[in-house]
Short mmCIF file of C-alpha atoms in Angstrom, two decimals:
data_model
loop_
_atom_site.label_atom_id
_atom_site.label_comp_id
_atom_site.label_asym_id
_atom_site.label_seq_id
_atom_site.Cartn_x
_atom_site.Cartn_y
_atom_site.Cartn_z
CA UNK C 261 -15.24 -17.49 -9.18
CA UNK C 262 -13.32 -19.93 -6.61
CA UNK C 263 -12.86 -22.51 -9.51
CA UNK C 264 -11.43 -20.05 -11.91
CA UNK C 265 -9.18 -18.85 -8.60
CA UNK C 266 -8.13 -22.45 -8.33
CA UNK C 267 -7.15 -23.15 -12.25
CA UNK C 268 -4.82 -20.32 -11.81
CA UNK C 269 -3.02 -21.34 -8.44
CA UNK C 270 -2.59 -24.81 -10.13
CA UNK C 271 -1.49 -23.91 -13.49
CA UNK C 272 0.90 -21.55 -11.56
CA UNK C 273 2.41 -24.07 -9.41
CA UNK C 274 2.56 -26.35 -12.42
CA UNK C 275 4.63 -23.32 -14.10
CA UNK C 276 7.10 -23.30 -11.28
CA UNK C 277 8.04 -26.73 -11.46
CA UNK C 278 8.62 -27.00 -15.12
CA UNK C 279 10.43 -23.55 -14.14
CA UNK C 280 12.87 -25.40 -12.01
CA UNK C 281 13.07 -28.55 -14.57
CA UNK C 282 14.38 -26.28 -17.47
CA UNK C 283 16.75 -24.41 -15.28
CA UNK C 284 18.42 -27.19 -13.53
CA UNK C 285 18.56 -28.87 -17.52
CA UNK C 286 19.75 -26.15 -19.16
CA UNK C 287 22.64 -25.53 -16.45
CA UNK C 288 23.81 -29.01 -17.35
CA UNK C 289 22.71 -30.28 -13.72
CA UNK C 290 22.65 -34.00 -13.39
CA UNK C 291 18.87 -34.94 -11.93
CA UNK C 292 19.22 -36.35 -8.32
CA UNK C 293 16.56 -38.36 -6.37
CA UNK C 294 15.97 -35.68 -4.33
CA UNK C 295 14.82 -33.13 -6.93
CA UNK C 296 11.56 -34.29 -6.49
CA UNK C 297 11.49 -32.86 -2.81
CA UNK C 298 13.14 -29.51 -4.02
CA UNK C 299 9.66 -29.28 -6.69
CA UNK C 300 7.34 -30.59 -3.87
CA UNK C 301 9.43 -27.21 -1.58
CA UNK C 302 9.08 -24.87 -4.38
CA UNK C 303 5.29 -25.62 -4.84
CA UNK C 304 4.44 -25.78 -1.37
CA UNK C 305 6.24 -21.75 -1.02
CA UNK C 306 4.35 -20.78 -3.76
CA UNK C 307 1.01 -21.71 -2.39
CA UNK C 308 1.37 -20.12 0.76
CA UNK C 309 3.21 -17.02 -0.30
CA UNK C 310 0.84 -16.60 -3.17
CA UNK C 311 -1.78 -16.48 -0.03
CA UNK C 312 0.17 -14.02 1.82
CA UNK C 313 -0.08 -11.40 -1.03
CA UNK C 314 -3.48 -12.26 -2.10
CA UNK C 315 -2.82 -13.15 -5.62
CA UNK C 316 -5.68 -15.16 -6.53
CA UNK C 317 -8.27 -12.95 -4.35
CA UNK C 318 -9.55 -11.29 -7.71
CA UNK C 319 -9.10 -11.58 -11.73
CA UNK C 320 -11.75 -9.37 -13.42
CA UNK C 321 -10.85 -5.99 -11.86
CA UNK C 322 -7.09 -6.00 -11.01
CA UNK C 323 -5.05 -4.77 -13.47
CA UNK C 324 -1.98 -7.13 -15.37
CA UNK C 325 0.75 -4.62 -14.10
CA UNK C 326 -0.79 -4.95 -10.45
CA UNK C 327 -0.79 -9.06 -11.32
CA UNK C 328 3.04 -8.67 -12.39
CA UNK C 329 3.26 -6.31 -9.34
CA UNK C 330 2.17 -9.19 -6.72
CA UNK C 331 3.96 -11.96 -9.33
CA UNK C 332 7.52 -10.29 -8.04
CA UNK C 333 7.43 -11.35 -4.19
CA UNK C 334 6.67 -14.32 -4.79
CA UNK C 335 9.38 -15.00 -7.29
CA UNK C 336 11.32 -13.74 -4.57
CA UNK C 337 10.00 -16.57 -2.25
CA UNK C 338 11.17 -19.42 -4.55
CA UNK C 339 14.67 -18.04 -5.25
CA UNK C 340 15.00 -17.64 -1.10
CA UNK C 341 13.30 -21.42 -0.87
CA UNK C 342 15.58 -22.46 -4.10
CA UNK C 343 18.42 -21.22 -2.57
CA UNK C 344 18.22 -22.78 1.05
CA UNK C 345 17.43 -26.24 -0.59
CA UNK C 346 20.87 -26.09 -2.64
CA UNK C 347 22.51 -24.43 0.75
CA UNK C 348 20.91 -27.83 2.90
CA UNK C 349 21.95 -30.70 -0.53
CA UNK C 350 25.86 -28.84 -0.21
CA UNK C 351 25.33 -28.22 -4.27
CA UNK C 352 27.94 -25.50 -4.88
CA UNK C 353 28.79 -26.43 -7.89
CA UNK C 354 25.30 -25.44 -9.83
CA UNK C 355 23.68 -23.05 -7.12
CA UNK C 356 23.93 -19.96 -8.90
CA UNK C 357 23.88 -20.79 -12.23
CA UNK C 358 20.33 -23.14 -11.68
CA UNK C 359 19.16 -19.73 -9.14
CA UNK C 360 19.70 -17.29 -11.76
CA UNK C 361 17.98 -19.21 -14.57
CA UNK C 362 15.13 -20.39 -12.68
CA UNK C 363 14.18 -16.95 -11.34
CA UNK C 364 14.26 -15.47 -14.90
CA UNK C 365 12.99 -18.50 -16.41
CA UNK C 366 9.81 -18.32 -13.97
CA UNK C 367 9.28 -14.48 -14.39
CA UNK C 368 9.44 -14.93 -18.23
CA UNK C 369 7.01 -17.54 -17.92
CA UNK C 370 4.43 -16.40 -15.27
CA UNK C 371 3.95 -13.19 -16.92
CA UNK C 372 3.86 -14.17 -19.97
CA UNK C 373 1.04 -16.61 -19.19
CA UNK C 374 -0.92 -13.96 -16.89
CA UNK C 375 -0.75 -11.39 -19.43
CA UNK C 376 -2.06 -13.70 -22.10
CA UNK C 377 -4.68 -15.16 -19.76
CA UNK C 378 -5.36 -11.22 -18.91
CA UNK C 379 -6.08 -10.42 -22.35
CA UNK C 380 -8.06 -13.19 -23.33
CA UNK C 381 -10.27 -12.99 -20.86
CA UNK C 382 -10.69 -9.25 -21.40
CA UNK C 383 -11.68 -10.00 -24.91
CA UNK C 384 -14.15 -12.99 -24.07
CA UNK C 385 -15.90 -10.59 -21.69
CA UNK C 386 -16.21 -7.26 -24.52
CA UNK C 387 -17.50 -9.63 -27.22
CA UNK C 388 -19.81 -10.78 -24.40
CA UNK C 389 -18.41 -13.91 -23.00
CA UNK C 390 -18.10 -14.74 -19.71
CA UNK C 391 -19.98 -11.87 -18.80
CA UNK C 392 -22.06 -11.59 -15.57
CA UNK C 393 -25.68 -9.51 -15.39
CA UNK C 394 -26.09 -7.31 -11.94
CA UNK C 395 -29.08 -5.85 -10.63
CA UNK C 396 -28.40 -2.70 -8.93
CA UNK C 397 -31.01 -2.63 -5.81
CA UNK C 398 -30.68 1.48 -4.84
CA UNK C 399 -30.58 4.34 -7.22
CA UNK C 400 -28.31 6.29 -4.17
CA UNK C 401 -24.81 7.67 -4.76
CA UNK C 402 -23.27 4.64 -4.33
CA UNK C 403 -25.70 2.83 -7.12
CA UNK C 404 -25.15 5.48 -9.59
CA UNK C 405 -20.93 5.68 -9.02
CA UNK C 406 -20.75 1.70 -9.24
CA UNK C 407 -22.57 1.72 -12.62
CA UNK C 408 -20.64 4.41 -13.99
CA UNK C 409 -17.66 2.60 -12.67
CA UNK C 410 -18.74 -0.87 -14.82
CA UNK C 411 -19.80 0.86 -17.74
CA UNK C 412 -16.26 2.41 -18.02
CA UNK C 413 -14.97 -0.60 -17.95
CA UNK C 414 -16.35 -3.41 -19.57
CA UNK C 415 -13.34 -5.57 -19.63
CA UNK C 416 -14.52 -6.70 -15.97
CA UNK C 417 -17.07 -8.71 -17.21
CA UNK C 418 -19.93 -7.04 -15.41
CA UNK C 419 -23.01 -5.51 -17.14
CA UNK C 420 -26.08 -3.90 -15.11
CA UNK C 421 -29.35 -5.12 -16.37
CA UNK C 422 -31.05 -2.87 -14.18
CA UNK C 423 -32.00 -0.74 -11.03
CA UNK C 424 -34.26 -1.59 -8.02
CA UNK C 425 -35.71 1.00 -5.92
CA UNK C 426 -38.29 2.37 -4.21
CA UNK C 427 -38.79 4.67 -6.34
CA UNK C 428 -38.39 5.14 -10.09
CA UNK C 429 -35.50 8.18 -10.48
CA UNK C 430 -35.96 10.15 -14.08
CA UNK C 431 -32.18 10.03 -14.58
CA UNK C 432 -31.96 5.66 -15.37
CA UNK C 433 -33.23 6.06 -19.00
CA UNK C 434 -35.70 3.52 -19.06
CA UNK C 435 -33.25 1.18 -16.53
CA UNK C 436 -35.50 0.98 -14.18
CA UNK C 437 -37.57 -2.24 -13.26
CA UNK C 438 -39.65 -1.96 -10.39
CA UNK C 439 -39.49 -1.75 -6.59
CA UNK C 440 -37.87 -4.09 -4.20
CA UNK C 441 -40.98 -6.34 -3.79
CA UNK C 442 -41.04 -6.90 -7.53
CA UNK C 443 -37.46 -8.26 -7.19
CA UNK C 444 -38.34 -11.57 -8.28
CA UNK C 445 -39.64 -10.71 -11.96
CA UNK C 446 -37.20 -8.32 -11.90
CA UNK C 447 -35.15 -11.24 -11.93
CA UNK C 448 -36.84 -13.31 -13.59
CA UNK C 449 -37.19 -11.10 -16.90
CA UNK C 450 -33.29 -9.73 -16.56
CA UNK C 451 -31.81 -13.63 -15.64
CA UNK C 452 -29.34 -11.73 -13.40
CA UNK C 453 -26.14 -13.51 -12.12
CA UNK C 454 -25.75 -11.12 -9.30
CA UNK C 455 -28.02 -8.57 -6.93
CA UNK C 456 -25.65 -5.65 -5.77
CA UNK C 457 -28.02 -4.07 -2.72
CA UNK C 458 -26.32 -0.39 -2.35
CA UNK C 459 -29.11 0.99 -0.24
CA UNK C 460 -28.22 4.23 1.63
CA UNK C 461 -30.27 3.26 4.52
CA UNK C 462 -30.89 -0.47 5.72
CA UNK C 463 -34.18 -1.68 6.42
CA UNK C 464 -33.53 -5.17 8.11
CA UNK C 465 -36.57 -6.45 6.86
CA UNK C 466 -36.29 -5.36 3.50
CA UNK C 467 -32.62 -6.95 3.49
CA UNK C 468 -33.92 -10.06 4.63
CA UNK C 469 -36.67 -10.31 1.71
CA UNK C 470 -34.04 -9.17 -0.96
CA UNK C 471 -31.85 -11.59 -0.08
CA UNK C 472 -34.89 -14.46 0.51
CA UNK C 473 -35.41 -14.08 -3.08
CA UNK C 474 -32.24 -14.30 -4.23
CA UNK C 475 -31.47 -17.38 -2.42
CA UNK C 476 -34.67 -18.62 -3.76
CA UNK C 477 -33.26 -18.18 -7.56
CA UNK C 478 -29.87 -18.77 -6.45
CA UNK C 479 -28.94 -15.51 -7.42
CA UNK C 480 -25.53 -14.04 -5.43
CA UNK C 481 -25.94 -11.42 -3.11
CA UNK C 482 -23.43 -8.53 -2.61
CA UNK C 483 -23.96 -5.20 -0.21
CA UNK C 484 -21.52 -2.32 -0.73
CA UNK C 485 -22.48 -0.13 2.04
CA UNK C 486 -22.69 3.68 1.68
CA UNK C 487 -18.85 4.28 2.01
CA UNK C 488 -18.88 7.71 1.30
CA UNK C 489 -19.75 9.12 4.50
CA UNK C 490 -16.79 7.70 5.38
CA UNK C 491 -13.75 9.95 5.31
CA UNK C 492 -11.02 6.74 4.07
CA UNK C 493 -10.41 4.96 1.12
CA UNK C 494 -9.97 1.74 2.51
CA UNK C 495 -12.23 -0.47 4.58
CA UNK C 496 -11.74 -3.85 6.08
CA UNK C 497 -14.60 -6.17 7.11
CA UNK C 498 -13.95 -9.24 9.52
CA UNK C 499 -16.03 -11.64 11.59
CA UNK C 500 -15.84 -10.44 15.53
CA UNK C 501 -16.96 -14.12 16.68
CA UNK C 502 -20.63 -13.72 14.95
CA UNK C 503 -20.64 -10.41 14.28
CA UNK C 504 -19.24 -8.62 10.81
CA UNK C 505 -17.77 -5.53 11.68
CA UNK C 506 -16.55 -2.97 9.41
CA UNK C 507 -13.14 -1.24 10.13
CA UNK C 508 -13.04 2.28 8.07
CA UNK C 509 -9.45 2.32 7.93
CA UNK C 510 -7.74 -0.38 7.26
CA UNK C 511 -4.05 -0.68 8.28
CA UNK C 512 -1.56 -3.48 6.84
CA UNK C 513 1.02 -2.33 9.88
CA UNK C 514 -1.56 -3.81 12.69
CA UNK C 515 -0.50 -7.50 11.22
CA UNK C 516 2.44 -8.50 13.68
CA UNK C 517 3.99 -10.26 10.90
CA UNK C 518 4.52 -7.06 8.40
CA UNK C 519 5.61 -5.31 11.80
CA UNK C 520 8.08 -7.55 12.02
CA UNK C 521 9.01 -7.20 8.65
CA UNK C 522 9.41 -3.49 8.18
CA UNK C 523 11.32 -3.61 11.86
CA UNK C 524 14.18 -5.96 10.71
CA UNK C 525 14.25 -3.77 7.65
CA UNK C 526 14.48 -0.64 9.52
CA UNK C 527 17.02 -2.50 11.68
CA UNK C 528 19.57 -3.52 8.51
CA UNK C 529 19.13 -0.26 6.71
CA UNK C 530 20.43 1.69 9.24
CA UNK C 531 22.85 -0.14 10.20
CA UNK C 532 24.26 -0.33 6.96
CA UNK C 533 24.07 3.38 7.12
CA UNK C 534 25.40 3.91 10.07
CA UNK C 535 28.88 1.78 8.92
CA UNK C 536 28.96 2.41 5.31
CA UNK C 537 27.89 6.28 5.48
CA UNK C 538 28.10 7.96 9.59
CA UNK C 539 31.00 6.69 10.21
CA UNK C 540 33.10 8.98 8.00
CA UNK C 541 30.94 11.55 7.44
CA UNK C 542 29.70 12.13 10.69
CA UNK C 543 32.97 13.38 11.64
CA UNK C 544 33.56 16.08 8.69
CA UNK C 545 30.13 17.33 9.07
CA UNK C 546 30.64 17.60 13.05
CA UNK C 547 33.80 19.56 12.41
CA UNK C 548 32.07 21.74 9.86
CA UNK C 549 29.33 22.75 12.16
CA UNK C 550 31.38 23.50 14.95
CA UNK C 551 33.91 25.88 12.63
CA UNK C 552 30.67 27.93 11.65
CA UNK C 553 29.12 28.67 14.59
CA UNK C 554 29.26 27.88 18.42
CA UNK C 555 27.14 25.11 20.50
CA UNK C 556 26.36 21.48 20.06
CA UNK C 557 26.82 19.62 17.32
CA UNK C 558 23.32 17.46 17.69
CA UNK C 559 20.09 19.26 17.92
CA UNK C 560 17.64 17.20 19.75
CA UNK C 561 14.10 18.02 20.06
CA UNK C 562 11.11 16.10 21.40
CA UNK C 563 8.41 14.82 19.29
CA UNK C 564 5.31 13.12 18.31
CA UNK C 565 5.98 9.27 18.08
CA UNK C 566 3.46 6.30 17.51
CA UNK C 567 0.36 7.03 19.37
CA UNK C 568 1.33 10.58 19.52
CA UNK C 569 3.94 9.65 22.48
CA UNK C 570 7.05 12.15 22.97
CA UNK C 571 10.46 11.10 21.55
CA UNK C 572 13.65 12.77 21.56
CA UNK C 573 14.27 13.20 17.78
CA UNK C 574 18.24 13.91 16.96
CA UNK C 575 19.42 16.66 14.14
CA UNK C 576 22.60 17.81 13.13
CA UNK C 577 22.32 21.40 14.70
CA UNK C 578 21.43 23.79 11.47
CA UNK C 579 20.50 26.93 13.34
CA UNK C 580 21.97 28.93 15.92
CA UNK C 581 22.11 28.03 19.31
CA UNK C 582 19.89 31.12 20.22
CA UNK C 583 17.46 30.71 18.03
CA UNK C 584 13.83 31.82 18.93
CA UNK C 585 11.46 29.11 18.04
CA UNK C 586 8.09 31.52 18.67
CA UNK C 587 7.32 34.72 16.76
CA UNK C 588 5.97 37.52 18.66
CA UNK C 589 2.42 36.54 18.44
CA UNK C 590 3.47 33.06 20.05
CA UNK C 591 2.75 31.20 17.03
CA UNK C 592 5.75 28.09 16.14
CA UNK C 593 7.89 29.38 13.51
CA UNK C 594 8.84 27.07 10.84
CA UNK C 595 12.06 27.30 9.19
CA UNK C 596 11.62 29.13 5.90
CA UNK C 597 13.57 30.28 3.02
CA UNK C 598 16.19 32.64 3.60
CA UNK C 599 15.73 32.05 7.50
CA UNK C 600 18.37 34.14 9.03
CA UNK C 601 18.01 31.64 12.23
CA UNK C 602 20.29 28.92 9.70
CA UNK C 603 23.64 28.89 9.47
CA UNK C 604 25.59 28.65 6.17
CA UNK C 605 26.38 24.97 6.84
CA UNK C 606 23.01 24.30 8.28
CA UNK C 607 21.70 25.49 4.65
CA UNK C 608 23.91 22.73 2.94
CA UNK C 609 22.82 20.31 5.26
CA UNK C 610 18.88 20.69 5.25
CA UNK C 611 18.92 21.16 1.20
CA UNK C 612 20.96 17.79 1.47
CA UNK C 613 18.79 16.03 3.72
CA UNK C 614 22.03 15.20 5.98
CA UNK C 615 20.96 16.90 8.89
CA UNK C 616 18.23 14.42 9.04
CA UNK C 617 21.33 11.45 9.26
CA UNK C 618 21.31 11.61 12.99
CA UNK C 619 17.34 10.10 12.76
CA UNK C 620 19.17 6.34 12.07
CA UNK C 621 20.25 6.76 15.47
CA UNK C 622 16.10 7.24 15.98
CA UNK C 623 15.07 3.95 14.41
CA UNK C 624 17.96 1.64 16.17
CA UNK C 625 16.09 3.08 19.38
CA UNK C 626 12.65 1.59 17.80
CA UNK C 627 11.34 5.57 18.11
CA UNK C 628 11.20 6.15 14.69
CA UNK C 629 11.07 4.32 10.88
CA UNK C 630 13.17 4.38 7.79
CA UNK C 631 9.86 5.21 5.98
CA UNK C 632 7.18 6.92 7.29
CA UNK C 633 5.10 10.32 8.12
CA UNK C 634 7.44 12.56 9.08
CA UNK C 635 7.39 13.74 12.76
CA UNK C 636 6.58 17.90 13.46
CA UNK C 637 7.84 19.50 16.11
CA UNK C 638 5.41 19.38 19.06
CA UNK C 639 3.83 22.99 18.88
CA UNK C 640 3.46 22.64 15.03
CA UNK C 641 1.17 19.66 16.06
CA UNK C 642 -0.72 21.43 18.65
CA UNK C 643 -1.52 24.26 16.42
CA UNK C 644 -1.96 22.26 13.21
CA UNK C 645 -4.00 19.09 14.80
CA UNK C 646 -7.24 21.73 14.95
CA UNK C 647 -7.19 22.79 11.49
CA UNK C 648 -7.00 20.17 9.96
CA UNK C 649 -8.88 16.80 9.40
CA UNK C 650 -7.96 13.35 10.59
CA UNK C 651 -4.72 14.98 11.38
CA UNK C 652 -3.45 12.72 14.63
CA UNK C 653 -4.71 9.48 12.13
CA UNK C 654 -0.76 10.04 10.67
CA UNK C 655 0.47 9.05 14.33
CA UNK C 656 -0.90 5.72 13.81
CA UNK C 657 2.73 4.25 12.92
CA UNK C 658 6.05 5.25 13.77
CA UNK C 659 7.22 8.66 12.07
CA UNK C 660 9.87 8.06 9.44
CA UNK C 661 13.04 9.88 8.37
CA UNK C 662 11.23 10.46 4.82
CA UNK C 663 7.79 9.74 3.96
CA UNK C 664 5.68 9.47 0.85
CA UNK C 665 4.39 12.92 1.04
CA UNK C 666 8.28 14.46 1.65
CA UNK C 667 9.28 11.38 -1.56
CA UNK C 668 6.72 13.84 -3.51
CA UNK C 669 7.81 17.48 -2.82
CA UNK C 670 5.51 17.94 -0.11
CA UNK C 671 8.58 19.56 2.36
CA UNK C 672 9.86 22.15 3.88
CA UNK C 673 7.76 25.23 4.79
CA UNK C 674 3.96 24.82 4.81
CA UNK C 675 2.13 28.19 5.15
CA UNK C 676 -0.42 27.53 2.93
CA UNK C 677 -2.71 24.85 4.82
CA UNK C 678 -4.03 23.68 1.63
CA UNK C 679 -0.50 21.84 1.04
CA UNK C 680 -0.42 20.71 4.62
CA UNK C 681 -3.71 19.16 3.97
CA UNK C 682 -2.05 17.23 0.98
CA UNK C 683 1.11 15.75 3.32
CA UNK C 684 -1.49 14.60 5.38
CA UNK C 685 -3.70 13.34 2.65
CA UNK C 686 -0.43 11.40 1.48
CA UNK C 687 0.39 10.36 5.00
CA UNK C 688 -2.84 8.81 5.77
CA UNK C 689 -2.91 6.87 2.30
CA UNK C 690 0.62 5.57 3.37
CA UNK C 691 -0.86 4.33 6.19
CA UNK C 692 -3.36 2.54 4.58
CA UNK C 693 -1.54 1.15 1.56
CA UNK C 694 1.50 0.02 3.05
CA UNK C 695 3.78 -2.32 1.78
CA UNK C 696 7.33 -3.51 2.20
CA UNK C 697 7.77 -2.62 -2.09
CA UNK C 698 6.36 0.78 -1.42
CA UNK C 699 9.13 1.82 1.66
CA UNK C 700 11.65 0.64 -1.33
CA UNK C 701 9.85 2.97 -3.64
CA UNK C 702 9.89 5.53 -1.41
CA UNK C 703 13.89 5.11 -0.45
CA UNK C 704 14.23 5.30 -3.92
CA UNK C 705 11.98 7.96 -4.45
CA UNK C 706 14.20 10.13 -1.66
CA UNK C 707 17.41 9.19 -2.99
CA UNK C 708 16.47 10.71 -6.44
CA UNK C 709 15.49 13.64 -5.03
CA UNK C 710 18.43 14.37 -2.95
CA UNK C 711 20.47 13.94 -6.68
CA UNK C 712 18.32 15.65 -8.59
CA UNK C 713 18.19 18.89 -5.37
CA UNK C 714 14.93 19.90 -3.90
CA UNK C 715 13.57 23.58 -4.66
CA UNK C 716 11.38 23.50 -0.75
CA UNK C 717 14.44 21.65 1.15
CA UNK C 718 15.47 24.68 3.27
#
């Protein structure tokens, strides 16, 4: 409900100011005049940056870690905001200190009062409080997966009172009411809060009358259309000037704004790497590879980009300059285990991951991404693109120098297409999931692995 939405953007915003109050007292802060505007800042951030990562869009079915989760950016908001208005006011003196305890201050708080809202609310709705009745209208796939899905969990606060179809399916055990031009007793003897419509095929007459009738008993209306004909796990629907129109996949990247984002981040990291990392090792590693075998030290190799455009990805050469890149049959030969094409550095370096170092070069160009699905070389792409389903979807967004699917052990060789399948299966859910916390996870992710050693990085 929007009022319930509401209570907790409030009571939130009230949480960050008495945040900031008990920080700047317990620093030892004297209060100043313009405090008032630094509250009036803080609350302001929080209301718009709670917007941003959708916060208050739900409360029954989101989970208290995914709260805490989306709590965590926006505590990062306020100590950026915090931090500017002590930067602007010249206030050295209690900067950090009043920084430091407000941000833990506020996270102690905020979750603290989410989780306990969380679990109260979760209790109200299993002793039967607060709990909302649904009619299901459509006994289809979608019907019968839905009210699986709420009896499982009955901590959302939904409970079906019963089906509406056309016809009366054996398998409802006595949930069935009637047809969809009985609707109205139906709704009448249940004293539903909600008609879910999850009709496999739409009637636009028979819409109209459902939702007639539940106007007429000002009963709310929701359609989940049959989604699983649809090969994606995420859908977006927005208004084309009159029209709703459903997008099947739905991709957080086509926002300029998170574009933006993930570019300046692509931009720093690599940098950083680039000074604090290539500049000294990119000499030893050059020297070792031209000791163990002749040619150049870079190997550079074109590409599948964004919209499957050619780029000229860089390598630190790891095979020998005469390497065939065909078998007999004509068919692209990926580097395997025990590859006599590698040299004995180029085996260090690929179960490393440093002949993949050379790719920062890649993203200061704007060709590739920090994160992303890793780019094949182009006759692996022609062959594989056939096989296997919604393959070119991972060209979507720029490839990356490690991706979610690599972050999870799907590397090296792939000549079993079922695991191919699953790197693309990972890809495309990176593509539709994205966020700026999951590129960290996955850096992270990648960074462990490279510790820890690989078993397929050859």
């Amino acid at each position: 409900m929007k009022s319930l939405g509401h209570y907790r953007l409030f009571s939130d915003i009230l949480f960050v100011a008495v945040s900031f109050v008990m920080a700047a007292t317990i620093s030892g802060r004297e209060p100043s005049k313009l405090d008032g505007g630094i509250v009036i800042f803080l609350m302001v951030a929080w209301y718009f940056s709670s917007k941003a990562t959708n916060l208050y869009d739900d409360f029954r079915t989101v989970k208290f870690i995914d709260e805490f989760l989306l709590v965590l950016p926006n505590i990062m908001v306020q100590m950026m905001v915090l931090v500017t208005s002590f930067f602007m006011l010249d206030d050295r003196m209690h900067a950090r200190k009043v920084v430091l305890l407000f941000v833990v201050i506020a996270t102690i708080v905020l979750t603290i009062k989410k989780y306990l809202a969380k679990k109260i609310a979760q209790f109200r709705r299993i002793n039967g409080k607060n709990v909302r009745k649904v009619v299901i209208v459509g006994a289809s796939d979608t019907g019968m997966s839905f009210y699986e899905m709420l009896n499982k969990t009955s901590h959302y606060g939904y409970k079906v009172v019963g089906f509406v179809d056309t016809f009366k399916p054996v398998h409802l055990n006595g949930m069935y009411k009637g047809t969809p031009d009985e609707l109205e007793r139906v709704l009448h003897d249940t004293d539903a809060d909600e008609v879910i419509i999850t009709l496999e095929k739409f009637d636009q007459e028979q819409l109209d009358t459902i939702i007639k009738t539940n106007d007429k008993l000002a009963v709310r209306t929701r359609i989940i259309p049959d989604y699983f004909r649809f090969n994606s796990s995420r859908f977006s629907v927005e208004m084309f000037g009159k029209f709703p129109i459903v997008t099947v996949r739905h991709e957080p990247l086509d926002y300029l704004h998170w574009r933006v984002l993930k570019r300046g981040f692509d931009i720093v990291f690599s940098l950083l790497v680039c000074v604090l990392v290539f500049s000294w090792l990119f000499p030893i590693l050059a020297i070792l590879i031209k000791l163990n075998s002749r040619g150049p030290v870079f190997f550079i190799q074109e590409r599948w980009g964004r919209g499957s455009k050619p780029i000229k990805c860089f390598k630190f050469r790891s095979m020998l300059v005469d390497a065939p890149d065909m078998d007999k049959s004509g068919k692209f030969m990926q580097a395997g285990q025990d590859d006599p094409r590698i040299t004995k550095i180029g085996r260090f370096l690929r179960k490393s991951n440093f002949d993949e170092l050379p790719q920062f070069l890649n993203v200061i160009m704007g060709d590739m991404s920090v994160v992303g699905p890793r780019p094949h070389a182009v006759k692996h792409n022609i062959e594989t693109m056939g096989k296997i389903d919604n393959y070119l979807v991972r060209h979507w967004v720029k490839p990356g120098i490690t991706g979610l699917a690599q972050a999870n052990g799907y590397r090296g060789e792939t000549t079993d297409f079922n695991l191919m399948r699953k790197r693309v299966h990972f890809d495309i859910w990176y593509i539709e999931n994205w966020s700026f916390w999951l590129d960290i996870k996955i850096i992270f992710m990648t960074a462990y692995n490279m510790i820890k050693g690989e078993p397929n990085a050859y």
